[in-house]
Tab-separated table of C-alpha atoms in Angstrom:
chain	number	residue	atom	x	y	z
A	1	MET	CA	-87.061	-144.188	-61.762
A	2	ASP	CA	-85.409	-146.000	-58.904
A	3	GLN	CA	-85.229	-143.091	-56.471
A	4	VAL	CA	-87.254	-139.929	-56.338
A	5	GLY	CA	-85.227	-137.499	-58.406
A	6	ARG	CA	-82.095	-139.697	-58.504
A	7	HIS	CA	-82.206	-141.002	-62.110
A	8	CYS	CA	-83.220	-138.265	-64.482
A	9	GLY	CA	-83.177	-140.122	-67.806
A	10	GLY	CA	-82.129	-137.022	-69.722
A	11	ASN	CA	-84.502	-134.623	-68.000
A	12	CYS	CA	-82.712	-133.700	-64.764
A	13	ARG	CA	-84.424	-130.338	-64.393
A	14	ALA	CA	-87.890	-131.948	-64.385
A	15	SER	CA	-86.683	-134.648	-62.013
A	16	LYS	CA	-85.298	-132.126	-59.543
A	17	ALA	CA	-88.536	-130.161	-59.697
A	18	MET	CA	-90.561	-133.311	-59.032
A	19	LYS	CA	-88.352	-134.209	-56.070
A	20	ALA	CA	-88.717	-130.712	-54.616
A	21	ASN	CA	-92.488	-130.745	-55.178
A	22	ILE	CA	-92.926	-134.053	-53.350
A	23	ARG	CA	-90.803	-132.936	-50.408
A	24	ARG	CA	-92.610	-129.567	-50.303
A	25	ALA	CA	-96.048	-131.228	-50.374
A	26	ILE	CA	-95.076	-133.518	-47.495
A	27	ILE	CA	-93.700	-130.649	-45.413
A	28	GLU	CA	-96.712	-128.421	-46.134
A	29	GLU	CA	-99.115	-131.174	-45.072
A	30	MET	CA	-97.101	-131.782	-41.916
A	31	ARG	CA	-97.309	-128.052	-41.108
A	32	ARG	CA	-101.036	-127.975	-41.864
A	33	ARG	CA	-101.536	-130.813	-39.378
A	34	ASN	CA	-99.033	-129.330	-36.922
A	35	MET	CA	-97.196	-132.659	-37.188
A	36	SER	CA	-93.592	-133.225	-36.218
A	37	THR	CA	-91.121	-135.283	-38.206
A	38	ASN	CA	-91.171	-137.732	-35.310
A	39	ALA	CA	-94.952	-138.155	-35.680
A	40	LEU	CA	-94.585	-138.835	-39.415
A	41	ALA	CA	-91.814	-141.334	-38.710
A	42	ALA	CA	-94.135	-143.099	-36.262
A	43	LEU	CA	-96.871	-143.320	-38.940
A	44	VAL	CA	-94.530	-145.110	-41.343
A	45	ALA	CA	-92.632	-147.181	-38.766
A	46	GLY	CA	-91.791	-150.609	-40.131
A	47	ARG	CA	-91.948	-149.345	-43.711
A	48	VAL	CA	-89.518	-146.397	-43.683
A	49	HIS	CA	-86.654	-146.089	-41.212
A	50	ARG	CA	-86.940	-143.111	-38.873
A	51	SER	CA	-83.571	-141.685	-39.986
A	52	HIS	CA	-84.691	-141.787	-43.632
A	53	VAL	CA	-87.790	-139.743	-42.782
A	54	TYR	CA	-85.682	-137.159	-40.929
A	55	ASP	CA	-83.085	-136.982	-43.717
A	56	PHE	CA	-85.716	-136.657	-46.462
A	57	VAL	CA	-87.791	-134.016	-44.690
A	58	GLY	CA	-84.589	-132.150	-43.828
A	59	GLY	CA	-83.480	-132.187	-47.474
A	60	ARG	CA	-80.305	-134.137	-46.753
A	61	LYS	CA	-81.141	-137.321	-48.695
A	62	GLU	CA	-83.576	-138.719	-51.229
A	63	LEU	CA	-85.946	-141.647	-50.830
A	64	THR	CA	-86.791	-144.515	-53.099
A	65	THR	CA	-90.120	-144.107	-54.834
A	66	GLU	CA	-91.567	-146.854	-52.641
A	67	LYS	CA	-90.552	-145.093	-49.431
A	68	ALA	CA	-91.765	-141.704	-50.671
A	69	ASN	CA	-95.109	-143.346	-51.436
A	70	HIS	CA	-95.350	-144.549	-47.834
A	71	LEU	CA	-94.950	-140.963	-46.637
A	72	LEU	CA	-97.503	-139.667	-49.123
A	73	ASN	CA	-100.006	-142.380	-48.190
A	74	ALA	CA	-99.546	-141.806	-44.457
A	75	LEU	CA	-100.468	-138.157	-45.005
A	76	GLY	CA	-103.326	-138.894	-47.400
A	77	LEU	CA	-101.567	-137.158	-50.286
A	78	GLU	CA	-101.877	-138.193	-53.925
A	79	ILE	CA	-99.914	-137.322	-57.015
A	80	ILE	CA	-102.213	-136.189	-59.781
A	81	ARG	CA	-101.523	-135.175	-63.331
A	82	THR	CA	-101.981	-131.531	-64.177
A	83	GLU	CA	-102.022	-129.849	-67.534
A	84	SER	CA	-98.593	-129.298	-69.059
A	85	ARG	CA	-97.217	-125.789	-68.808
């Protein structure tokens, strides 16, 4: 997958859910830390452009997997496998 949720390879519903889950996890962690979007952008400066952070958190655009990983890492979040539903 080139971008988080962009290429669905026949399973668009799962891809959209994954994209929403990643964004939601990032936003929830930011809220838990009482962190602004500006503070997150500062944590990933030089790796993810500030406008991309704002657009992703605001739900206006998607990020490449690499850039989404920078956000996850900056917040100490990991993606783990759970049992299938």
